[in-house]
Amino acid sequence: MTAGLLKKNITWLYVAVFFFAFIIRFYSLGAFQVYSGDEDIQIPTAYNYTAKGFLGPDNWFHPPLQDLLLYGSIKIFGDNPVGWRMVNVFFGSAAVVVLFALAVLVFDSLLVAVTAGMLLLLDPLHIFFSRSSMQEIPAGFFLLAAVYCLVKTLKTRQSGYLFVAGVLLGLSISEKWYALMMLPAALAVIGFDFWKKQGALGALRVAAYLLALPLTIYVLVFIPWFMRGYSLTEWLQFEMNAFWTANHMTLASFANKRLIVVGKPITWFFKFVGVYHRIGPSSYMLVLNNLPVWLFMPSAAAYLAYRSIKEKKAAAMMIGLSFWSIYLSFILMSRPLFIYSSILLLPFGFLAIGYGAQELLKKNAYLFLAVLSLWSLALYPLVAGIGVPRVIYAPLIGFLENFLG
Amino acid sequence: MSFRGKQIDRRLYEITGLVLLFLLILSGVAFLGGGSRKQFNTHRVYRVDKPEKALYLWRKLGVRGRTVVFLGQVFTLKELSSLTAPEKNINAGRSFKVSKENFLLLASYEKIARKFYRVVPDRHWARVKKRLAPLDSYYSNGRQIFLTHEGGIPIIFTRLRDIRASSDKALIFIEGSDIKDYGAAGVRKLINNRKMSDVVILRTGTKKRNRQ
């Protein structure tokens, strides 16, 4: 079934996707009435940074956009669990919609769109952190939306999409620096395409949009910091120091160890990495990589990269290169990386799985999706802290206890 | 001008516009930073009997966005992670009782101090360097040691001879009982250096009349 059929109903479908994603992420959000995860340092920092440009008590080397967003959310929804977590609920839900739209745009396939969208909609790790205040969810959304705009640029050649892509990349980098890792790939794919069709000036134009704009956005989010009296030189020194510190951290550097889920990136797709806590008589808090689904990701991403390069499809190349440029950077990093850093990879990985399912499984692809979705759905109550019937869940809990300890 | 010629012009305009926008923002934040500081053309020396009274004095003078040069054995920029959850949100309406343990942190939080120079006596330099080396944000250029407090506040460890005057005048705080560690002559020179500072606070342990 082609997207030509989809285009007739596309708006209501996007709204429906957002609605379901939002419900799944919002349901029982206020169950934890106290700070959980890093909230006890992130929420105070939201106040401290917005009012005083003061970057503590959260990690000072994190770019501060999340502080501004959290502050806004608290002002709108109140200083309560909903206010603390609504930023991530919104961006986590919106990411599902953008992924769906990106799949339609790149692959022109309902199957790929539904597969990728469902896998992200139901991914336990993405759901868990969409119910938190961690930066990875908004960072992942902005990056995904930027890639959408870059693909639109490839297809339409309109500067407007390039401009928006630059702004979104800037927003992603202002949450976490991870988007910098795929910037060379974006410059290479888009820049080369524009160079072929518009010459050196076309490529330079791409570089200007994808370098100057993100940097501009990044500097702007530091306005509260500059209002403390700092100069540009001091800001450059600060950034160098932040980069140095972030790259020289060890596990002992992290004060908030309650949710530390560490696993080397090379293992994310090959073994269970996670923790779980019992929070009630029949309810749990589970942080987990969804291994039965993720297992397919590296091979699917490799297959996508291979096919897109062989068939010279720039849009599909963007997806494969986005996945591999970020993942290989993670593997090469010397500092500890937590499992939630993988959130930025998930949309690209799920797109690759959807594409692989379409090309290799063909008619069986929907059955494949149904099986994976049922498994992911079964984990949902454990991720959302919803009480489960122990009789039914005992085997699953036993299984997880076996692997996670 | 040909149609193709018009296309080239548009791309150049876009590139130039983006670069100019970036430079404009850079200029804007630089101006914002400089404009957020408040210092004086005068040179005053104050005496206090308690270290925390320095904060009250700085507040009264209305200084903003300054570098603080600190001479003394006990330099406390209290780690926020040691505070309980409500206290970490200093902006949530809670008022701290000002003490010698927290006055520097509060000065930083209130945008009085943006950066600290912690002056280390020469004979302690090697020991201090060794103690700080394991910290995550440690960086040294040989003469000075650079750290960042968890609030994002730069702390530079230096020796008295390595302090230089600049247009960015410093607030100087000197713990009177520790002057002998630095050498009285060097400290006297620092106190009297009008180019170095506009406000010098000397903690003497007794209340004395302040001089200009």
Coordinates of C-alpha atoms in Angstrom, one line a residue:
Chain A
M1 CA 0.0 0.0 0.0
T2 CA 1.6 3.3 -1.0
A3 CA 1.6 6.7 0.7
G4 CA -0.4 8.0 -2.3
L5 CA -3.4 6.4 -0.5
L6 CA -2.3 7.7 2.9
K7 CA -2.1 11.3 1.8
K8 CA -5.9 11.6 1.6
N9 CA -6.3 10.9 5.3
I10 CA -2.9 11.9 6.6
T11 CA -3.8 14.7 9.1
W12 CA -6.3 12.7 11.1
L13 CA -3.9 9.8 11.2
Y14 CA -1.1 12.0 12.6
V15 CA -3.5 13.3 15.2
A16 CA -4.6 9.8 16.1
V17 CA -1.0 8.7 16.4
F18 CA -0.2 11.6 18.7
F19 CA -3.3 10.9 20.8
F20 CA -2.3 7.3 21.4
A21 CA 1.3 8.1 22.1
F22 CA 0.3 10.9 24.5
I23 CA -2.2 8.7 26.4
I24 CA 0.4 5.9 26.8
R25 CA 3.0 8.4 28.1
F26 CA 0.6 10.5 30.2
Y27 CA -1.4 7.7 31.9
S28 CA -0.7 7.6 35.6
L29 CA 2.0 10.2 35.2
G30 CA 1.4 11.6 38.7
A31 CA 1.8 8.2 40.4
F32 CA 5.2 9.2 41.6
Q33 CA 4.4 12.3 43.7
V34 CA 8.0 12.7 44.8
Y35 CA 11.1 13.5 42.7
S36 CA 12.3 10.4 40.8
G37 CA 15.4 9.8 38.7
D38 CA 17.3 13.1 38.4
E39 CA 14.4 15.3 39.1
D40 CA 15.7 16.4 42.5
I41 CA 18.6 18.1 40.7
Q42 CA 16.9 19.0 37.4
I43 CA 13.8 20.8 38.8
P44 CA 15.8 23.1 41.1
T45 CA 18.2 23.8 38.3
A46 CA 15.3 24.8 36.1
Y47 CA 14.5 27.5 38.6
N48 CA 18.1 28.5 39.3
Y49 CA 19.1 28.8 35.7
T50 CA 16.1 30.7 34.4
A51 CA 16.1 33.2 37.2
K52 CA 19.8 33.5 37.9
G53 CA 21.8 31.8 35.1
F54 CA 23.0 29.4 37.8
L55 CA 23.7 26.0 36.4
G56 CA 23.4 23.9 39.5
P57 CA 22.7 21.5 41.2
D58 CA 22.3 19.5 37.9
N59 CA 25.5 18.7 35.9
W60 CA 26.8 22.1 34.9
F61 CA 28.2 20.9 31.7
H62 CA 24.8 20.0 30.2
P63 CA 23.5 22.5 27.7
P64 CA 20.7 24.4 29.4
L65 CA 17.8 24.3 27.1
Q66 CA 16.0 21.7 29.2
D67 CA 16.2 24.0 32.2
L68 CA 14.3 26.6 30.2
L69 CA 11.7 24.1 28.9
L70 CA 11.2 22.6 32.4
Y71 CA 10.7 26.1 33.9
G72 CA 8.1 26.9 31.3
S73 CA 6.3 23.6 31.9
I74 CA 6.3 24.2 35.6
K75 CA 4.9 27.7 35.1
I76 CA 2.1 26.3 32.9
F77 CA 1.2 23.0 34.7
G78 CA 2.4 23.8 38.2
D79 CA 5.3 22.6 40.4
N80 CA 4.1 19.0 40.5
P81 CA 4.7 15.7 38.8
V82 CA 2.8 16.8 35.7
G83 CA 4.7 20.1 35.4
W84 CA 8.0 18.2 35.9
R85 CA 7.4 15.6 33.2
M86 CA 5.1 17.2 30.7
V87 CA 8.0 18.4 28.5
N88 CA 9.0 14.8 27.9
V89 CA 5.4 13.5 27.5
F90 CA 4.8 16.1 24.8
F91 CA 8.1 15.6 22.9
G92 CA 8.1 11.9 23.3
S93 CA 4.6 11.7 21.8
A94 CA 5.5 14.1 19.1
A95 CA 8.5 12.0 18.2
V96 CA 6.2 9.1 17.3
V97 CA 4.3 11.4 14.9
V98 CA 7.4 12.8 13.3
L99 CA 8.8 9.3 12.8
F100 CA 5.7 8.2 11.1
A101 CA 5.8 11.2 8.8
L102 CA 9.5 10.6 8.1
A103 CA 8.8 7.0 7.1
V104 CA 6.1 8.2 4.7
L105 CA 8.4 10.8 3.3
V106 CA 11.5 8.6 2.8
F107 CA 10.0 5.2 2.0
D108 CA 6.6 6.1 0.6
S109 CA 5.3 3.0 2.4
L110 CA 2.5 2.5 4.9
L111 CA 4.1 -0.7 6.2
V112 CA 7.4 1.0 7.1
A113 CA 5.6 3.9 8.7
V114 CA 3.3 1.7 10.8
T115 CA 6.2 -0.6 11.8
A116 CA 8.5 2.2 12.8
G117 CA 5.7 4.2 14.5
M118 CA 4.4 1.2 16.5
L119 CA 7.8 0.2 17.6
L120 CA 8.6 3.7 19.0
L121 CA 5.0 4.1 20.3
L122 CA 5.4 1.0 22.4
D123 CA 9.1 1.0 23.2
P124 CA 9.5 0.6 26.9
L125 CA 12.6 2.7 27.2
H126 CA 11.2 5.5 25.2
I127 CA 8.0 5.4 27.2
F128 CA 9.8 5.3 30.5
F129 CA 11.9 8.4 29.8
S130 CA 9.0 10.2 28.1
R131 CA 7.6 10.1 31.7
S132 CA 10.7 11.7 33.2
S133 CA 12.6 15.0 32.8
M134 CA 15.7 13.6 31.1
Q135 CA 17.1 15.6 28.2
E136 CA 17.4 12.7 25.8
I137 CA 13.7 12.8 24.9
P138 CA 13.5 16.4 23.7
A139 CA 17.0 16.1 22.2
G140 CA 15.8 13.0 20.2
F141 CA 12.7 14.8 19.0
F142 CA 14.5 17.8 17.8
L143 CA 17.1 15.7 16.0
L144 CA 14.4 13.5 14.4
A145 CA 12.5 16.6 13.3
A146 CA 15.7 18.1 11.9
V147 CA 16.3 15.0 9.8
Y148 CA 12.7 15.2 8.5
C149 CA 13.4 18.8 7.4
L150 CA 16.7 17.8 5.8
V151 CA 14.9 15.1 3.8
K152 CA 12.3 17.6 2.8
T153 CA 15.1 19.9 1.7
L154 CA 16.5 17.1 -0.5
K155 CA 13.1 16.6 -2.1
T156 CA 11.9 20.2 -2.5
R157 CA 15.2 22.3 -2.5
Q158 CA 13.4 24.9 -0.5
S159 CA 15.5 27.1 1.9
G160 CA 12.6 27.2 4.4
Y161 CA 13.1 23.5 5.3
L162 CA 16.9 24.0 5.5
F163 CA 16.3 26.9 7.9
V164 CA 14.0 24.9 10.1
A165 CA 16.5 22.0 10.1
G166 CA 19.2 24.3 11.3
V167 CA 17.1 25.7 14.1
L168 CA 16.0 22.2 15.1
L169 CA 19.6 20.9 15.1
G170 CA 20.5 23.9 17.3
L171 CA 17.7 23.0 19.7
S172 CA 18.9 19.4 19.8
I173 CA 22.5 20.4 20.5
S174 CA 21.2 22.8 23.2
E175 CA 19.7 19.8 25.0
K176 CA 22.5 17.3 24.5
W177 CA 25.6 17.5 22.2
Y178 CA 24.8 14.1 20.6
A179 CA 23.3 15.7 17.5
L180 CA 26.8 17.0 16.7
M181 CA 27.7 13.4 15.9
M182 CA 25.4 13.2 12.9
L183 CA 26.2 16.7 11.6
P184 CA 29.1 15.6 9.4
A185 CA 26.8 13.0 7.9
A186 CA 24.1 15.5 7.2
L187 CA 26.6 18.0 5.8
A188 CA 28.0 15.3 3.6
V189 CA 24.7 14.0 2.2
I190 CA 22.9 17.3 1.8
G191 CA 26.0 19.3 0.9
F192 CA 27.0 16.8 -1.8
D193 CA 23.5 16.7 -3.2
F194 CA 23.4 20.6 -3.5
W195 CA 27.0 20.7 -4.9
K196 CA 26.0 18.3 -7.7
K197 CA 23.0 20.5 -8.6
Q198 CA 24.0 24.0 -7.7
G199 CA 27.8 23.9 -7.5
A200 CA 30.1 25.1 -4.7
L201 CA 27.8 28.0 -3.7
G202 CA 24.9 25.5 -3.2
A203 CA 27.1 23.4 -0.9
L204 CA 28.3 26.5 1.0
R205 CA 24.7 27.5 1.5
V206 CA 24.0 24.2 3.1
A207 CA 27.0 24.6 5.4
A208 CA 25.9 28.0 6.4
Y209 CA 22.4 26.8 7.4
L210 CA 23.7 23.7 9.2
L211 CA 26.6 25.4 11.0
A212 CA 25.8 29.0 11.6
L213 CA 22.1 28.5 12.6
P214 CA 22.6 25.7 15.2
L215 CA 25.5 27.7 16.7
T216 CA 23.3 30.8 16.9
I217 CA 20.6 28.9 18.7
Y218 CA 23.1 27.3 21.0
V219 CA 24.6 30.7 22.0
L220 CA 21.0 32.1 22.6
V221 CA 20.1 29.5 25.2
F222 CA 23.0 30.8 27.3
I223 CA 21.6 34.3 27.6
P224 CA 20.7 33.8 31.3
W225 CA 24.3 32.7 31.8
F226 CA 25.7 35.8 30.0
M227 CA 23.5 37.9 32.2
R228 CA 25.8 37.0 35.1
G229 CA 28.4 39.2 33.6
Y230 CA 30.4 36.6 31.5
S231 CA 32.3 37.6 28.4
L232 CA 32.5 35.7 25.1
T233 CA 36.0 34.6 26.0
E234 CA 34.8 33.2 29.3
W235 CA 32.0 31.4 27.5
L236 CA 34.5 29.7 25.1
Q237 CA 36.6 28.7 28.1
F238 CA 33.5 27.4 29.8
E239 CA 32.6 25.3 26.8
M240 CA 36.1 23.9 26.5
N241 CA 36.0 23.0 30.2
A242 CA 32.6 21.5 29.8
F243 CA 33.8 19.3 26.9
W244 CA 36.8 18.3 28.9
T245 CA 34.9 17.4 32.0
A246 CA 32.2 15.5 30.2
N247 CA 34.8 13.4 28.4
H248 CA 36.8 12.7 31.6
M249 CA 34.0 11.5 33.8
T250 CA 33.9 8.1 35.4
L251 CA 31.1 6.2 37.1
A252 CA 32.2 7.6 40.5
S253 CA 31.5 11.1 39.2
F254 CA 27.8 10.6 39.2
A255 CA 26.1 11.4 42.5
N256 CA 22.6 10.2 41.5
K257 CA 23.2 6.5 41.3
R258 CA 19.7 5.4 41.9
L259 CA 18.8 5.0 38.2
I260 CA 22.2 4.3 36.8
V261 CA 21.8 1.7 34.1
V262 CA 25.1 1.3 32.6
G263 CA 26.0 -0.9 29.7
K264 CA 28.6 -0.5 27.1
P265 CA 27.0 0.7 23.9
I266 CA 28.3 -2.3 22.0
T267 CA 26.0 -4.4 24.2
W268 CA 22.8 -2.4 23.9
F269 CA 21.5 -4.5 21.0
F270 CA 22.8 -7.9 22.2
K271 CA 22.0 -8.3 25.8
F272 CA 19.4 -7.1 28.3
V273 CA 20.5 -3.9 30.0
G274 CA 18.3 -2.5 32.7
V275 CA 17.1 -2.3 36.2
Y276 CA 13.8 -2.9 37.8
H277 CA 12.4 -1.9 41.2
R278 CA 9.3 -3.1 43.0
I279 CA 7.4 0.0 43.9
G280 CA 4.2 -1.6 45.2
P281 CA 2.6 -4.9 46.0
S282 CA 2.1 -5.6 42.3
S283 CA 3.7 -2.7 40.5
Y284 CA 7.2 -2.2 39.2
M285 CA 9.4 0.4 37.7
L286 CA 11.3 -1.1 34.8
V287 CA 14.1 0.5 32.8
L288 CA 15.0 -1.8 30.0
N289 CA 16.4 -2.0 26.5
N290 CA 13.7 -3.9 24.5
L291 CA 16.1 -6.7 23.3
P292 CA 13.7 -8.9 21.3
V293 CA 13.0 -5.8 19.1
W294 CA 16.4 -4.1 19.3
L295 CA 18.2 -7.3 18.3
F296 CA 17.2 -6.6 14.7
M297 CA 18.4 -3.0 14.8
P298 CA 22.1 -3.1 13.9
S299 CA 21.6 -5.6 11.0
A300 CA 18.6 -3.6 9.7
A301 CA 20.5 -0.4 9.9
A302 CA 23.4 -2.0 8.0
Y303 CA 21.1 -3.3 5.4
L304 CA 19.4 0.1 5.0
A305 CA 22.8 1.8 4.7
Y306 CA 24.0 -0.7 2.1
R307 CA 20.8 -0.5 0.0
S308 CA 20.6 3.3 0.1
I309 CA 24.2 3.7 -0.9
K310 CA 23.9 1.1 -3.7
E311 CA 20.7 2.6 -5.1
K312 CA 22.0 6.2 -4.5
K313 CA 18.9 7.2 -2.5
A314 CA 20.0 10.2 -0.5
A315 CA 17.0 10.4 1.8
A316 CA 17.3 6.8 2.9
M317 CA 21.1 7.4 3.3
M318 CA 20.3 10.1 5.8
I319 CA 18.5 7.6 8.0
G320 CA 21.3 5.0 7.9
L321 CA 24.1 7.5 8.3
S322 CA 22.3 9.2 11.2
F323 CA 22.1 5.8 13.1
W324 CA 25.6 4.8 12.4
S325 CA 27.3 8.1 13.0
I326 CA 25.7 8.4 16.4
Y327 CA 26.1 4.8 17.4
L328 CA 29.8 4.5 16.3
S329 CA 30.5 7.8 18.2
F330 CA 29.0 6.2 21.3
I331 CA 31.0 3.1 20.9
L332 CA 34.3 5.1 20.6
M333 CA 33.5 7.2 23.7
S334 CA 35.7 6.5 26.7
R335 CA 33.3 7.8 29.4
P336 CA 30.4 5.8 30.8
L337 CA 27.3 6.0 28.7
F338 CA 23.9 5.1 30.1
I339 CA 21.2 3.1 28.3
Y340 CA 19.0 6.2 27.9
S341 CA 21.5 7.7 25.5
S342 CA 20.3 5.1 23.0
I343 CA 17.0 7.0 22.8
L344 CA 18.5 9.1 20.0
L345 CA 19.2 6.0 18.0
L346 CA 15.7 4.4 18.3
P347 CA 13.8 6.3 15.6
F348 CA 16.4 5.6 13.0
G349 CA 16.8 2.0 14.1
F350 CA 13.0 1.4 14.0
L351 CA 12.9 2.9 10.5
A352 CA 15.6 0.5 9.4
I353 CA 13.7 -2.4 10.9
G354 CA 10.5 -1.3 9.1
Y355 CA 12.4 -1.1 5.8
G356 CA 14.1 -4.4 6.4
A357 CA 10.7 -6.1 7.2
Q358 CA 9.2 -4.7 4.1
E359 CA 12.0 -5.8 1.8
L360 CA 12.8 -9.2 3.3
L361 CA 9.6 -10.4 5.0
K362 CA 7.1 -8.9 2.6
K363 CA 3.7 -10.3 3.4
N364 CA 4.9 -11.6 6.8
A365 CA 6.0 -8.2 7.9
Y366 CA 2.7 -7.4 9.6
L367 CA 2.8 -10.6 11.6
F368 CA 6.4 -9.8 12.6
L369 CA 5.2 -6.3 13.8
A370 CA 2.2 -7.8 15.7
V371 CA 4.5 -10.2 17.6
L372 CA 7.0 -7.5 18.5
S373 CA 4.2 -5.1 19.5
L374 CA 2.5 -7.6 21.7
W375 CA 5.7 -8.2 23.6
S376 CA 6.3 -4.4 24.0
L377 CA 2.7 -3.9 25.1
A378 CA 3.1 -6.6 27.8
L379 CA 6.0 -4.6 29.3
Y380 CA 4.0 -1.4 29.4
P381 CA 2.5 -1.8 32.9
L382 CA 5.9 -2.6 34.3
V383 CA 7.3 0.5 32.8
A384 CA 4.5 2.8 33.8
G385 CA 4.3 1.5 37.4
I386 CA 0.8 0.1 36.9
G387 CA -0.3 -2.8 39.0
V388 CA -0.2 -6.2 37.3
P389 CA -1.8 -9.5 38.1
R390 CA 1.1 -11.5 39.5
V391 CA -0.3 -14.8 38.4
I392 CA -0.1 -13.7 34.7
Y393 CA 3.1 -11.7 35.0
A394 CA 5.1 -14.1 37.3
P395 CA 6.9 -15.8 34.4
L396 CA 7.9 -12.5 32.8
I397 CA 9.0 -11.0 36.1
G398 CA 11.0 -14.2 36.8
F399 CA 12.5 -14.0 33.3
L400 CA 13.6 -10.3 33.9
E401 CA 14.9 -11.1 37.4
N402 CA 17.1 -13.8 35.8
F403 CA 18.6 -11.4 33.3
L404 CA 18.7 -8.2 35.3
G405 CA 19.4 -9.5 38.8
Chain B
M1 CA 21.0 40.6 -15.1
S2 CA 20.3 37.1 -16.2
F3 CA 18.0 34.8 -14.3
R4 CA 20.9 32.6 -13.4
G5 CA 22.7 35.7 -12.1
K6 CA 19.7 36.4 -9.8
Q7 CA 19.9 32.8 -8.4
I8 CA 23.6 33.3 -7.4
D9 CA 22.8 36.6 -5.7
R10 CA 20.1 35.0 -3.6
R11 CA 22.4 32.2 -2.4
L12 CA 25.1 34.7 -1.5
Y13 CA 22.5 36.8 0.4
E14 CA 21.4 33.8 2.4
I15 CA 24.9 32.8 3.3
T16 CA 25.9 36.4 4.2
G17 CA 22.7 36.9 6.2
L18 CA 23.2 33.7 8.2
V19 CA 26.8 34.6 9.0
L20 CA 25.8 38.2 9.9
L21 CA 23.0 36.9 12.1
F22 CA 25.4 34.7 14.0
L23 CA 27.9 37.6 14.4
L24 CA 25.1 39.9 15.6
I25 CA 24.0 37.4 18.2
L26 CA 27.6 37.0 19.4
S27 CA 27.9 40.8 19.7
G28 CA 24.6 41.0 21.5
V29 CA 25.6 38.5 24.2
A30 CA 29.0 40.0 24.6
F31 CA 27.4 43.4 25.2
L32 CA 24.8 41.8 27.5
G33 CA 27.6 40.2 29.6
G34 CA 29.7 43.4 29.9
G35 CA 26.5 45.4 30.6
S36 CA 25.6 43.0 33.5
R37 CA 28.7 44.0 35.5
K38 CA 28.9 46.8 37.9
Q39 CA 32.2 48.2 39.2
F40 CA 33.5 51.5 40.4
N41 CA 36.3 53.9 39.4
T42 CA 37.2 54.4 43.1
H43 CA 39.3 52.2 45.3
R44 CA 38.0 51.4 48.8
V45 CA 39.3 49.2 51.6
Y46 CA 36.8 47.9 54.1
R47 CA 37.3 46.0 57.4
V48 CA 34.9 43.4 58.7
D49 CA 35.0 41.2 61.8
K50 CA 33.2 38.2 60.2
P51 CA 33.7 36.8 56.7
E52 CA 30.0 36.7 55.9
K53 CA 29.7 40.4 56.3
A54 CA 31.5 40.7 53.0
L55 CA 28.3 39.6 51.3
Y56 CA 26.2 42.3 53.1
L57 CA 28.8 44.8 52.0
W58 CA 28.8 43.7 48.4
R59 CA 25.0 43.7 48.4
K60 CA 25.0 47.3 49.9
L61 CA 27.4 48.5 47.3
G62 CA 25.4 46.9 44.5
V63 CA 28.3 45.2 42.8
R64 CA 27.4 42.8 40.0
G65 CA 29.0 40.1 37.8
R66 CA 32.4 40.4 39.4
T67 CA 35.6 38.4 39.8
V68 CA 36.4 37.7 43.4
V69 CA 40.0 37.2 44.5
F70 CA 40.1 35.3 47.7
L71 CA 43.1 35.1 50.0
G72 CA 42.6 32.8 53.0
Q73 CA 43.0 29.3 54.2
V74 CA 39.3 28.4 54.3
F75 CA 37.6 28.9 51.0
T76 CA 34.2 27.4 50.9
L77 CA 32.0 27.4 47.9
K78 CA 29.5 24.9 49.3
E79 CA 28.7 22.1 47.0
L80 CA 25.0 22.1 46.1
S81 CA 24.8 18.3 46.1
S82 CA 25.5 18.5 49.8
L83 CA 22.3 20.4 50.3
T84 CA 18.9 18.8 50.8
A85 CA 16.4 18.8 48.0
P86 CA 14.4 22.0 49.1
E87 CA 17.6 24.0 49.7
K88 CA 19.0 23.2 46.2
N89 CA 16.2 25.4 44.8
I90 CA 17.5 28.6 46.2
N91 CA 15.0 30.5 44.1
A92 CA 12.0 28.8 45.7
G93 CA 11.6 31.5 48.3
R94 CA 13.7 29.9 51.0
S95 CA 16.1 32.3 52.7
F96 CA 19.5 31.1 53.8
K97 CA 21.0 32.2 57.1
V98 CA 24.2 33.8 55.8
S99 CA 27.3 32.1 57.3
K100 CA 31.0 31.9 56.6
E101 CA 30.3 28.5 55.0
N102 CA 27.8 29.8 52.4
F103 CA 28.4 33.5 51.8
L104 CA 30.5 32.9 48.7
L105 CA 27.9 30.5 47.3
L106 CA 25.2 33.1 47.9
A107 CA 27.4 35.9 46.3
S108 CA 27.6 33.6 43.3
Y109 CA 23.9 32.9 43.2
E110 CA 23.0 36.5 43.6
K111 CA 25.1 37.4 40.5
I112 CA 27.6 39.3 42.6
A113 CA 30.4 36.9 41.9
R114 CA 30.7 35.2 38.5
K115 CA 34.2 33.8 38.9
F116 CA 36.6 33.2 41.8
Y117 CA 40.4 33.3 42.0
R118 CA 41.5 31.3 45.0
V119 CA 45.0 32.5 45.9
V120 CA 47.2 29.7 47.2
P121 CA 50.3 30.4 49.3
D122 CA 53.5 29.4 47.4
R123 CA 54.5 26.7 49.9
H124 CA 51.0 25.0 49.6
W125 CA 50.9 25.0 45.8
A126 CA 52.2 21.5 45.2
R127 CA 50.0 20.0 47.8
V128 CA 46.9 21.8 46.5
K129 CA 47.7 20.8 43.0
K130 CA 48.0 17.1 44.0
R131 CA 44.7 17.3 45.9
L132 CA 42.7 18.8 43.1
A133 CA 44.2 16.7 40.2
P134 CA 41.7 13.8 40.5
L135 CA 38.7 16.1 40.1
D136 CA 36.7 15.8 36.9
S137 CA 36.9 19.4 35.7
Y138 CA 40.6 19.8 36.7
Y139 CA 42.8 21.5 34.1
S140 CA 46.1 23.2 34.6
N141 CA 48.3 25.3 32.3
G142 CA 51.2 25.1 34.7
R143 CA 50.7 28.4 36.3
Q144 CA 47.1 28.2 37.3
I145 CA 44.5 25.4 38.0
F146 CA 41.1 25.7 36.5
L147 CA 38.1 24.0 38.1
T148 CA 34.3 24.5 37.7
H149 CA 32.0 24.5 40.6
E150 CA 28.9 22.4 40.2
G151 CA 26.9 25.6 39.7
G152 CA 29.0 26.2 36.6
I153 CA 31.1 28.8 38.4
P154 CA 34.8 29.0 37.3
I155 CA 37.3 28.7 40.2
I156 CA 40.9 29.4 39.3
F157 CA 43.6 28.5 41.7
T158 CA 46.6 30.7 41.4
R159 CA 49.6 32.2 43.3
L160 CA 49.9 35.8 44.4
R161 CA 52.6 36.6 41.9
D162 CA 50.5 35.3 39.0
I163 CA 47.6 37.7 39.5
R164 CA 47.4 40.5 37.0
A165 CA 45.4 43.6 36.9
S166 CA 42.9 44.1 34.0
S167 CA 40.0 46.4 33.1
D168 CA 37.8 43.8 34.8
K169 CA 38.5 44.9 38.4
A170 CA 38.2 42.3 41.1
L171 CA 36.6 42.2 44.4
I172 CA 39.3 41.2 46.8
F173 CA 38.7 39.4 50.1
I174 CA 41.5 38.8 52.5
E175 CA 41.4 36.7 55.7
G176 CA 43.6 38.9 57.9
S177 CA 44.8 36.0 60.1
D178 CA 46.3 34.3 57.0
I179 CA 48.3 37.2 55.6
K180 CA 51.6 35.9 56.9
D181 CA 51.1 32.8 54.6
Y182 CA 51.2 35.0 51.5
G183 CA 53.9 37.4 52.7
A184 CA 52.8 40.8 54.1
A185 CA 54.6 42.8 51.4
G186 CA 52.8 41.0 48.6
V187 CA 49.4 41.4 50.3
R188 CA 50.0 45.1 51.0
K189 CA 50.9 45.6 47.3
L190 CA 47.7 43.8 46.3
I191 CA 45.6 45.9 48.7
N192 CA 47.0 49.2 47.4
N193 CA 46.8 48.2 43.7
R194 CA 44.1 50.6 42.4
K195 CA 44.1 49.1 39.0
M196 CA 43.5 45.6 40.4
S197 CA 40.4 46.3 42.5
D198 CA 37.8 48.8 43.4
V199 CA 36.6 47.1 46.6
V200 CA 39.0 45.3 49.1
I201 CA 37.6 43.6 52.1
L202 CA 39.9 42.7 55.0
R203 CA 38.6 40.4 57.6
T204 CA 40.4 41.5 60.8
G205 CA 38.5 40.0 63.6
T206 CA 37.7 43.4 65.1
K207 CA 35.5 46.2 63.9
K208 CA 37.5 49.1 62.7
R209 CA 36.8 52.3 60.9
N210 CA 37.0 51.8 57.1
R211 CA 39.3 53.8 54.9
Q212 CA 39.4 54.8 51.3

